[in-house]
Amino acid sequence: MKKLKSIFASKTASAATATMAVGGHEQLLRAPAGSLQSNAHPQIQSPLFALPAEIRSLIFTYALTDYEDTTLNSYDTNTYWYRPGYAARRRTATELLRVCKRVFQETWFLPFALAEHSFYLTLPHRAPATHITVDRMRGYLETLRDFALSQDGMEMPQILHVRVFAQLWALEDPARLQELLSLAGFEPRVVTITLRYTDFWYWEEEIPLHIDARWVNTVKFPRSVAAIKMDFEMIDRRKTEIDFITDVAVQKWTFRREDGVVFVASPQDVMTSRWTGSSTWGNRRWIRDESRPNEIDYYVKTVTWKPAPELGTSAQLLESPNLDVPNTIVREPAPNVGIFSSVSPEDVAAANLPRDASPEQIAYAILPASLYAMSGYVGNLSADKEKKLKELWILLFTPILSFLATTYGIELPSDKTSATAIFKILNEVKEPTAEAVIAAFKKAAAGDQSTATNGTAEREQAASTEATTNGAVDNSSEDPKTPATNGETVSSDQKLGDISNKKVPKEKLSGLMAQLRETDLKEAQLTSIEKILSSMTPKEMGWTLLNMIKQDNPDAVLLRFLRARKWDVGKAFSMMISNYIWRVESQVDEEILPGGELKSLKQTQDSSDKTEEKKGTDFLAQLRMGKAYLHGVDRDGRPVIRVNVRIHKPGAQTEEALERYILHVIEMTRLMLKHPVETGTILFDMTGFGLSNMEFPPVKFIIQCFESNYPECLGRLLIHNAPWVFSGVWKLIRPLMDPVVASKVQFTKSIDDLSQFIAPENILKDLGGTDDWTYKYIEPDPKENDLHNDTDTKNAIMAERMSTALDFILQTSAWIGDTNVTTEPADEATIREIKDRRSDSIARLRKCYWKIDPYIRARCQMDREGAIFPEAD
């Protein structure tokens, strides 16, 4: 260091001496030490900036000292201005600055160009808080472009690598990815699209993987792109599905650039990798798939598509197909098959379990009093209760299938109408189509013992029956195609459709009604059933039953009725039929859900009809004032409905509006339920309650709903901070309650009491909790239900859902027939295979509901809040 100081001191002194020699009296200027650090990055990694500021100042001063430039501008010695030290024009040595500028210009964009830029086409909570959005990148590119223009010789470089993390729901909307790729100045060399395990549709379920390829055929990549990559990630035990998907993608997927260049992949362009990560995300520990406590093993395949110049820019290519993993593919079972797939870390800690507790320890230790530990639920059925469930399915299917056979003109002989016979007929069906089922019943009626009805060869025979004008069936024609009255040929599919869309005459209901009379249904109920069914078509009957199930597991729906009737199968069946009729009479699925909040808003705007205007005003008033709303969950994961009792004013709304509002809130809650949670919690906030707030009809209606119309859907009813005056009211309400419902009531007074059932972070601040959320009603968008008008898509999805339901019936028939209810038991491996196929069918049925949901259900407050997700995140 001393030597360095000596050298620079000597150089500086020489320059100073030269200046003094020509009469100069000023000293050399020094760069201010402080300014070198105050406005610049410390650059501590550079050896130069590791030197003291004084030394750096000496270095810079020496490099920038002025001198006589005699190379171009020497003065003639015979001039006035020539003298020692002024033999030429003086200039400052700027080589250092020019070098710095050149380095600056050549490296300024390198961090931007070399960095991997990550984008997230996902829900907001699935991206880092600091992630770059498309809009932010657009602004960033504009800023860089403007800066480049201000600097002579600077050009915007290409971005080396862009990675897009995308959920399938976002990727399937091609405009989202195209918006990013079409940004001005956005010229990446490599684009990688990463599909993580949780980005697939219904990733948490055991249904085969599926990727819609619409975006592949639509999106055009920038001209700068030289390679397109895709990461397909899944839990390691499902690697066979990823292998299948990548094999098909390599063979059949192609991409295009905007200049027409085609990108293809080959088997050599596939790379396999594995990694181990945490099993906790979204504040849930996913114990079902843990390889080790708190860890999940992942399997990743990366495919690279490269330009194929030999195809040319105008090559006509086949469309890239959807990637659908077949049901037959073999995959490993979940490492930890239990009654629930995930749990919150807080619940693990609350159960005094160590952080590394095994899934088995968690399953048996956590919340033993909750539904997880209770028998009689999906995934936790004793052999006796599973038998009861099968018996209820038999009791439901047998009369309905016999009735449908009669409706389609098929008269089964008496020895073919028993449960055993009907399920044997169903087991002959190999394809889930109405034609195949009808064909099987026709064969049975004709005494034909041949098997393997597939619905194709038998399609015409199955549908050859022709409907008469009153909906009865004429079997006179054996010709699969019959001339219509206008001279055109009527197809067999059309004939089946005609029958499905015609109301069923009462005489066709006689067999079904006779079987229903053997139950404990009262005559008044039977009369109502007959009246309603005779006003419906077979298609409407099936659709109403599907709407009753919605996104629920069908087994869970039946188990609710069994638990409500204490496992008496006959009584559970009667209750279920009554519930079916109640939904039709109350128009839950025909008016309340399709109309919803937007319909009410339109009613308030129609002053020409005061009755309708009043209905809409009364309904919306309750939503706007926040009389009841959904927010948060209790300690068992149940969604919580908070009811602010003090807001209610008796007589302010009609009884019809109150009941419609109550059903609307309950149906919203149903959409929030997901296995293993099957019930909700109601929190009645009695703060400020007075007798002026009490009205018995809506209270009785709520009780009726949870006893009869929505059995076993209420998990807990909390009455919080009730004043003494309510004790007298409670004495009147308590006798109206079924003992099962009454047993779920809990009174709480303080925040400590309430915290026993709801964690403080899920309790709003006005009740003493820490959640600072505030209810605010979001008005409906006039266009939010526009999909209801897309009848073509709606009908297509409805047909898919009906077909999926039929497949579920066939799988249930196999489950019942091969597990010792109607036949001898099958071997253990066959039973496992049958159960797996049935589980897949149930998962597809739930997925199909979420596809049809926006076409048949009006959007609600919870949709606008973003609280209802179609089980895609």
Short mmCIF file of C-alpha atoms in Angstrom, two decimals, residues 381-744:
data_model
loop_
_atom_site.label_atom_id
_atom_site.label_comp_id
_atom_site.label_asym_id
_atom_site.label_seq_id
_atom_site.Cartn_x
_atom_site.Cartn_y
_atom_site.Cartn_z
CA LEU A 381 -67.61 -46.66 6.66
CA SER A 382 -67.83 -49.83 8.70
CA ALA A 383 -68.79 -52.99 6.79
CA ASP A 384 -72.31 -52.76 8.20
CA LYS A 385 -72.79 -49.13 7.19
CA GLU A 386 -71.37 -49.76 3.72
CA LYS A 387 -73.95 -52.51 3.35
CA LYS A 388 -76.69 -50.03 4.31
CA LEU A 389 -75.41 -47.61 1.68
CA LYS A 390 -75.57 -50.32 -0.99
CA GLU A 391 -79.08 -51.24 0.09
CA LEU A 392 -80.19 -47.63 -0.33
CA TRP A 393 -78.66 -47.50 -3.82
CA ILE A 394 -80.54 -50.69 -4.69
CA LEU A 395 -83.78 -49.27 -3.31
CA LEU A 396 -83.24 -46.09 -5.34
CA PHE A 397 -82.18 -47.72 -8.61
CA THR A 398 -84.56 -50.69 -8.79
CA PRO A 399 -87.93 -48.89 -9.09
CA ILE A 400 -86.47 -46.03 -11.11
CA LEU A 401 -84.85 -48.32 -13.69
CA SER A 402 -87.99 -50.47 -13.92
CA PHE A 403 -90.01 -47.29 -14.43
CA LEU A 404 -87.67 -45.99 -17.14
CA ALA A 405 -87.82 -49.35 -18.92
CA THR A 406 -91.61 -49.13 -18.91
CA THR A 407 -91.46 -45.54 -20.14
CA TYR A 408 -89.45 -46.70 -23.15
CA GLY A 409 -92.00 -49.42 -23.94
CA ILE A 410 -90.12 -52.32 -22.36
CA GLU A 411 -92.23 -54.63 -20.20
CA LEU A 412 -89.93 -56.77 -18.10
CA PRO A 413 -91.24 -60.17 -17.03
CA SER A 414 -91.85 -60.56 -13.32
CA ASP A 415 -88.67 -62.61 -12.84
CA LYS A 416 -86.62 -59.70 -14.24
CA THR A 417 -87.87 -56.93 -11.93
CA SER A 418 -86.02 -57.89 -8.74
CA ALA A 419 -82.93 -56.01 -7.63
CA THR A 420 -80.70 -58.98 -8.47
CA ALA A 421 -82.14 -59.29 -11.97
CA ILE A 422 -81.97 -55.58 -12.75
CA PHE A 423 -78.37 -55.27 -11.61
CA LYS A 424 -77.45 -58.30 -13.70
CA ILE A 425 -78.99 -56.54 -16.71
CA LEU A 426 -76.93 -53.44 -16.00
CA ASN A 427 -73.77 -55.51 -15.71
CA GLU A 428 -74.25 -56.52 -19.35
CA VAL A 429 -73.88 -52.89 -20.47
CA LYS A 430 -70.38 -52.05 -21.64
CA GLU A 431 -70.88 -48.46 -22.82
CA PRO A 432 -72.43 -45.62 -20.76
CA THR A 433 -75.11 -44.60 -23.25
CA ALA A 434 -78.89 -44.54 -22.99
CA GLU A 435 -79.08 -46.68 -26.13
CA ALA A 436 -76.91 -49.41 -24.61
CA VAL A 437 -78.99 -49.51 -21.41
CA ILE A 438 -82.29 -49.65 -23.30
CA ALA A 439 -80.86 -52.37 -25.55
CA ALA A 440 -79.90 -54.43 -22.50
CA PHE A 441 -83.41 -54.13 -21.04
CA LYS A 442 -84.98 -55.05 -24.40
CA LYS A 443 -82.84 -58.18 -24.55
CA ALA A 444 -83.83 -59.12 -21.03
CA ALA A 445 -87.51 -58.56 -21.85
CA ALA A 446 -87.18 -60.73 -24.96
CA GLY A 447 -85.40 -63.48 -23.05
CA ASP A 448 -82.16 -62.96 -25.01
CA GLN A 449 -79.26 -64.13 -22.86
CA SER A 450 -76.47 -62.71 -25.06
CA THR A 451 -74.09 -60.34 -23.33
CA ALA A 452 -71.78 -57.38 -23.91
CA THR A 453 -74.26 -54.74 -24.98
CA ASN A 454 -72.09 -51.90 -26.24
CA GLY A 455 -74.69 -49.46 -27.44
CA THR A 456 -73.48 -49.38 -31.04
CA ALA A 457 -74.75 -52.51 -32.78
CA GLU A 458 -77.84 -52.36 -30.60
CA ARG A 459 -78.33 -48.61 -30.92
CA GLU A 460 -80.99 -48.80 -33.62
CA GLN A 461 -82.84 -51.69 -32.00
CA ALA A 462 -82.84 -49.95 -28.63
CA ALA A 463 -84.37 -46.81 -30.03
CA SER A 464 -86.73 -48.37 -32.55
CA THR A 465 -89.70 -47.82 -30.26
CA GLU A 466 -91.69 -44.80 -31.30
CA ALA A 467 -93.48 -42.33 -29.04
CA THR A 468 -97.15 -41.65 -29.58
CA THR A 469 -98.69 -38.24 -29.19
CA ASN A 470 -99.48 -38.76 -25.48
CA GLY A 471 -96.02 -40.01 -24.57
CA ALA A 472 -96.92 -43.69 -24.61
CA VAL A 473 -94.80 -46.08 -26.64
CA ASP A 474 -95.70 -47.92 -29.82
CA ASN A 475 -93.71 -51.12 -30.45
CA SER A 476 -95.32 -51.93 -33.76
CA SER A 477 -92.35 -50.90 -35.85
CA GLU A 478 -89.23 -53.05 -35.94
CA ASP A 479 -87.58 -50.85 -38.55
CA PRO A 480 -84.74 -48.83 -36.98
CA LYS A 481 -85.68 -45.84 -39.12
CA THR A 482 -89.31 -44.81 -39.51
CA PRO A 483 -90.69 -42.21 -41.92
CA ALA A 484 -91.83 -39.09 -40.10
CA THR A 485 -95.16 -37.46 -40.84
CA ASN A 486 -93.48 -34.96 -43.16
CA GLY A 487 -91.88 -37.69 -45.22
CA GLU A 488 -88.41 -37.36 -43.65
CA THR A 489 -86.64 -40.26 -41.96
CA VAL A 490 -86.56 -40.13 -38.16
CA SER A 491 -83.28 -41.41 -36.71
CA SER A 492 -83.18 -43.78 -33.74
CA ASP A 493 -81.36 -41.16 -31.66
CA GLN A 494 -84.16 -38.70 -32.39
CA LYS A 495 -86.78 -41.23 -31.30
CA LEU A 496 -84.99 -41.77 -28.01
CA GLY A 497 -84.74 -38.01 -27.61
CA ASP A 498 -88.44 -37.60 -28.33
CA ILE A 499 -89.34 -40.07 -25.59
CA SER A 500 -86.88 -38.46 -23.16
CA ASN A 501 -88.44 -35.05 -23.78
CA LYS A 502 -92.12 -36.08 -23.42
CA LYS A 503 -94.01 -36.01 -20.16
CA VAL A 504 -94.67 -39.40 -18.63
CA PRO A 505 -98.38 -40.38 -18.56
CA LYS A 506 -99.76 -41.45 -15.18
CA GLU A 507 -100.39 -45.02 -16.32
CA LYS A 508 -96.65 -45.42 -16.83
CA LEU A 509 -96.10 -44.45 -13.20
CA SER A 510 -98.28 -47.19 -11.76
CA GLY A 511 -95.46 -49.68 -11.20
CA LEU A 512 -93.22 -47.09 -9.54
CA MET A 513 -96.06 -45.80 -7.35
CA ALA A 514 -96.89 -49.34 -6.27
CA GLN A 515 -93.33 -49.82 -5.07
CA LEU A 516 -93.31 -46.44 -3.32
CA ARG A 517 -96.50 -47.38 -1.48
CA GLU A 518 -94.53 -50.14 0.20
CA THR A 519 -92.44 -47.48 1.95
CA ASP A 520 -93.54 -45.30 4.86
CA LEU A 521 -94.49 -42.38 2.61
CA LYS A 522 -97.87 -40.93 3.46
CA GLU A 523 -100.71 -40.90 0.93
CA ALA A 524 -100.56 -37.11 0.62
CA GLN A 525 -96.87 -37.38 -0.22
CA LEU A 526 -97.55 -40.12 -2.76
CA THR A 527 -100.22 -38.00 -4.42
CA SER A 528 -97.76 -35.10 -4.66
CA ILE A 529 -95.06 -37.39 -6.07
CA GLU A 530 -97.38 -38.75 -8.75
CA LYS A 531 -98.54 -35.28 -9.70
CA ILE A 532 -95.01 -33.90 -10.00
CA LEU A 533 -93.54 -36.87 -11.86
CA SER A 534 -96.38 -36.88 -14.37
CA SER A 535 -95.60 -33.25 -15.16
CA MET A 536 -91.95 -34.04 -15.92
CA THR A 537 -90.06 -35.70 -18.75
CA PRO A 538 -87.54 -38.50 -18.08
CA LYS A 539 -84.76 -36.04 -18.95
CA GLU A 540 -86.08 -33.50 -16.42
CA MET A 541 -86.30 -36.20 -13.74
CA GLY A 542 -82.69 -37.20 -14.26
CA TRP A 543 -81.50 -33.59 -14.45
CA THR A 544 -83.30 -32.67 -11.21
CA LEU A 545 -81.65 -35.60 -9.44
CA LEU A 546 -78.24 -34.47 -10.70
CA ASN A 547 -78.92 -30.91 -9.53
CA MET A 548 -79.82 -32.28 -6.14
CA ILE A 549 -76.37 -33.90 -5.95
CA LYS A 550 -74.48 -30.95 -7.51
CA GLN A 551 -70.72 -31.25 -6.92
CA ASP A 552 -71.15 -33.60 -3.95
CA ASN A 553 -70.04 -37.19 -3.83
CA PRO A 554 -73.31 -39.10 -4.52
CA ASP A 555 -72.46 -41.48 -1.67
CA ALA A 556 -72.18 -38.50 0.69
CA VAL A 557 -75.68 -37.36 -0.31
CA LEU A 558 -77.20 -40.77 0.43
CA LEU A 559 -75.24 -41.12 3.67
CA ARG A 560 -76.76 -37.85 4.92
CA PHE A 561 -80.23 -39.34 4.63
CA LEU A 562 -79.10 -42.59 6.23
CA ARG A 563 -77.56 -40.78 9.21
CA ALA A 564 -80.62 -38.54 9.55
CA ARG A 565 -82.86 -41.63 9.74
CA LYS A 566 -80.50 -43.56 11.99
CA TRP A 567 -79.54 -46.03 9.25
CA ASP A 568 -83.09 -47.16 8.56
CA VAL A 569 -82.82 -47.71 4.79
CA GLY A 570 -86.56 -47.54 4.12
CA LYS A 571 -86.99 -44.29 6.02
CA ALA A 572 -83.89 -42.81 4.41
CA PHE A 573 -85.31 -43.63 0.97
CA SER A 574 -88.65 -42.01 1.82
CA MET A 575 -86.87 -38.92 3.10
CA MET A 576 -84.77 -38.70 -0.05
CA ILE A 577 -87.82 -38.92 -2.35
CA SER A 578 -89.58 -36.27 -0.26
CA ASN A 579 -86.54 -34.05 -0.55
CA TYR A 580 -86.51 -34.53 -4.31
CA ILE A 581 -90.14 -33.43 -4.53
CA TRP A 582 -89.54 -30.47 -2.21
CA ARG A 583 -86.73 -29.16 -4.44
CA VAL A 584 -89.04 -29.33 -7.47
CA GLU A 585 -91.93 -27.63 -5.65
CA SER A 586 -89.65 -24.93 -4.20
CA GLN A 587 -88.06 -24.36 -7.63
CA VAL A 588 -84.59 -24.37 -6.10
CA ASP A 589 -82.94 -25.54 -9.30
CA GLU A 590 -85.44 -24.02 -11.73
CA GLU A 591 -85.77 -20.48 -10.38
CA ILE A 592 -83.74 -19.62 -7.28
CA LEU A 593 -80.30 -20.74 -8.49
CA PRO A 594 -80.61 -19.84 -12.20
CA GLY A 595 -82.15 -16.44 -11.41
CA GLY A 596 -80.12 -15.48 -8.38
CA GLU A 597 -79.07 -11.97 -7.49
CA LEU A 598 -78.98 -10.53 -10.99
CA LYS A 599 -82.61 -11.46 -11.58
CA SER A 600 -83.53 -9.67 -8.37
CA LEU A 601 -81.62 -6.60 -9.51
CA LYS A 602 -83.57 -6.61 -12.78
CA GLN A 603 -86.82 -7.00 -10.84
CA THR A 604 -86.02 -3.86 -8.84
CA GLN A 605 -85.58 -1.98 -12.11
CA ASP A 606 -88.98 -3.00 -13.48
CA SER A 607 -91.38 -0.48 -12.00
CA SER A 608 -94.18 -1.69 -14.30
CA ASP A 609 -94.72 -4.78 -12.13
CA LYS A 610 -94.89 -3.75 -8.48
CA THR A 611 -95.12 -7.35 -7.23
CA GLU A 612 -91.94 -8.38 -9.01
CA GLU A 613 -90.25 -5.13 -8.02
CA LYS A 614 -91.07 -5.84 -4.37
CA LYS A 615 -89.66 -9.39 -4.63
CA GLY A 616 -86.39 -8.12 -6.03
CA THR A 617 -86.11 -5.24 -3.57
CA ASP A 618 -86.76 -7.47 -0.54
CA PHE A 619 -84.24 -10.07 -1.65
CA LEU A 620 -81.44 -7.63 -2.47
CA ALA A 621 -82.03 -5.55 0.65
CA GLN A 622 -80.95 -8.49 2.81
CA LEU A 623 -77.78 -8.98 0.80
CA ARG A 624 -76.90 -5.30 0.83
CA MET A 625 -77.41 -4.91 4.58
CA GLY A 626 -75.35 -8.03 5.33
CA LYS A 627 -78.03 -9.80 7.32
CA ALA A 628 -76.16 -13.06 6.72
CA TYR A 629 -72.92 -13.79 4.91
CA LEU A 630 -70.27 -16.45 4.49
CA HIS A 631 -66.74 -15.79 5.68
CA GLY A 632 -63.98 -17.97 7.11
CA VAL A 633 -64.07 -21.46 8.56
CA ASP A 634 -64.33 -22.96 12.02
CA ARG A 635 -61.74 -25.18 13.64
CA ASP A 636 -63.10 -28.23 11.80
CA GLY A 637 -62.78 -26.53 8.42
CA ARG A 638 -66.49 -25.87 8.07
CA PRO A 639 -67.55 -22.69 6.27
CA VAL A 640 -69.15 -20.22 8.67
CA ILE A 641 -72.40 -18.36 8.01
CA ARG A 642 -72.65 -15.32 10.24
CA VAL A 643 -76.17 -14.03 10.92
CA ASN A 644 -76.47 -10.50 12.34
CA VAL A 645 -79.77 -10.86 14.14
CA ARG A 646 -80.09 -7.22 15.21
CA ILE A 647 -80.39 -6.17 11.55
CA HIS A 648 -83.56 -8.19 10.99
CA LYS A 649 -86.80 -6.23 11.19
CA PRO A 650 -89.98 -8.34 11.21
CA GLY A 651 -92.28 -7.49 8.35
CA ALA A 652 -89.64 -5.53 6.42
CA GLN A 653 -89.50 -8.32 3.84
CA THR A 654 -92.14 -10.79 2.71
CA GLU A 655 -92.04 -14.36 3.98
CA GLU A 656 -91.36 -15.54 0.41
CA ALA A 657 -88.37 -13.20 0.13
CA LEU A 658 -87.01 -14.38 3.48
CA GLU A 659 -87.29 -18.04 2.54
CA ARG A 660 -85.74 -17.46 -0.87
CA TYR A 661 -82.87 -15.59 0.78
CA ILE A 662 -82.32 -18.39 3.32
CA LEU A 663 -82.20 -21.01 0.56
CA HIS A 664 -79.86 -18.82 -1.45
CA VAL A 665 -77.38 -18.61 1.45
CA ILE A 666 -77.60 -22.36 2.17
CA GLU A 667 -77.00 -23.24 -1.47
CA MET A 668 -74.00 -20.89 -1.56
CA THR A 669 -72.63 -22.74 1.47
CA ARG A 670 -73.09 -26.10 -0.23
CA LEU A 671 -70.77 -24.95 -3.00
CA MET A 672 -68.07 -24.28 -0.41
CA LEU A 673 -68.12 -27.85 0.93
CA LYS A 674 -65.42 -30.23 -0.14
CA HIS A 675 -64.55 -33.68 1.16
CA PRO A 676 -63.99 -34.41 3.97
CA VAL A 677 -65.99 -31.36 5.14
CA GLU A 678 -69.69 -32.09 4.64
CA THR A 679 -71.32 -29.57 6.97
CA GLY A 680 -71.38 -25.87 7.72
CA THR A 681 -71.47 -23.76 10.88
CA ILE A 682 -73.99 -21.01 11.61
CA LEU A 683 -72.95 -18.20 13.94
CA PHE A 684 -75.92 -16.20 15.22
CA ASP A 685 -74.50 -12.90 16.49
CA MET A 686 -77.05 -11.85 19.09
CA THR A 687 -75.27 -8.58 19.97
CA GLY A 688 -77.91 -5.87 20.26
CA PHE A 689 -80.80 -8.36 19.95
CA GLY A 690 -84.20 -7.27 21.24
CA LEU A 691 -87.71 -8.65 21.02
CA SER A 692 -88.30 -6.25 18.14
CA ASN A 693 -85.92 -8.42 16.09
CA MET A 694 -87.75 -11.70 16.75
CA GLU A 695 -89.82 -13.33 14.01
CA PHE A 696 -90.83 -17.00 14.31
CA PRO A 697 -91.65 -18.01 10.68
CA PRO A 698 -88.07 -17.64 9.36
CA VAL A 699 -86.72 -19.40 12.47
CA LYS A 700 -89.08 -22.33 11.90
CA PHE A 701 -88.11 -22.40 8.22
CA ILE A 702 -84.39 -22.58 9.06
CA ILE A 703 -85.05 -25.46 11.47
CA GLN A 704 -87.11 -27.26 8.83
CA CYS A 705 -84.36 -26.81 6.27
CA PHE A 706 -81.70 -28.49 8.36
CA GLU A 707 -83.99 -31.23 9.61
CA SER A 708 -85.69 -32.24 6.35
CA ASN A 709 -84.46 -30.35 3.29
CA TYR A 710 -80.73 -30.29 4.02
CA PRO A 711 -80.27 -33.16 6.48
CA GLU A 712 -76.89 -33.57 8.13
CA CYS A 713 -75.62 -30.35 6.54
CA LEU A 714 -75.45 -28.42 9.82
CA GLY A 715 -72.27 -29.13 11.77
CA ARG A 716 -72.65 -26.61 14.56
CA LEU A 717 -74.96 -23.74 15.51
CA LEU A 718 -73.35 -21.06 17.67
CA ILE A 719 -75.51 -18.53 19.52
CA HIS A 720 -73.13 -15.77 20.56
CA ASN A 721 -73.57 -13.00 23.10
CA ALA A 722 -77.29 -13.56 23.62
CA PRO A 723 -78.88 -11.08 26.09
CA TRP A 724 -81.03 -12.31 28.96
CA VAL A 725 -84.23 -11.56 27.07
CA PHE A 726 -83.37 -14.31 24.60
CA SER A 727 -83.70 -16.98 27.28
CA GLY A 728 -87.48 -16.71 27.07
CA VAL A 729 -87.37 -16.92 23.28
CA TRP A 730 -85.12 -19.96 23.45
CA LYS A 731 -87.67 -21.79 25.58
CA LEU A 732 -90.10 -21.43 22.69
CA ILE A 733 -87.63 -22.40 19.96
CA ARG A 734 -86.00 -25.40 21.63
CA PRO A 735 -89.09 -27.69 21.50
CA LEU A 736 -89.35 -27.07 17.73
CA MET A 737 -85.94 -28.64 17.13
CA ASP A 738 -85.15 -32.23 16.35
CA PRO A 739 -82.90 -33.60 19.14
CA VAL A 740 -80.07 -34.13 16.63
CA VAL A 741 -80.19 -30.48 15.51
CA ALA A 742 -80.58 -29.27 19.12
CA SER A 743 -77.48 -31.20 20.14
CA LYS A 744 -75.41 -29.08 17.75
#
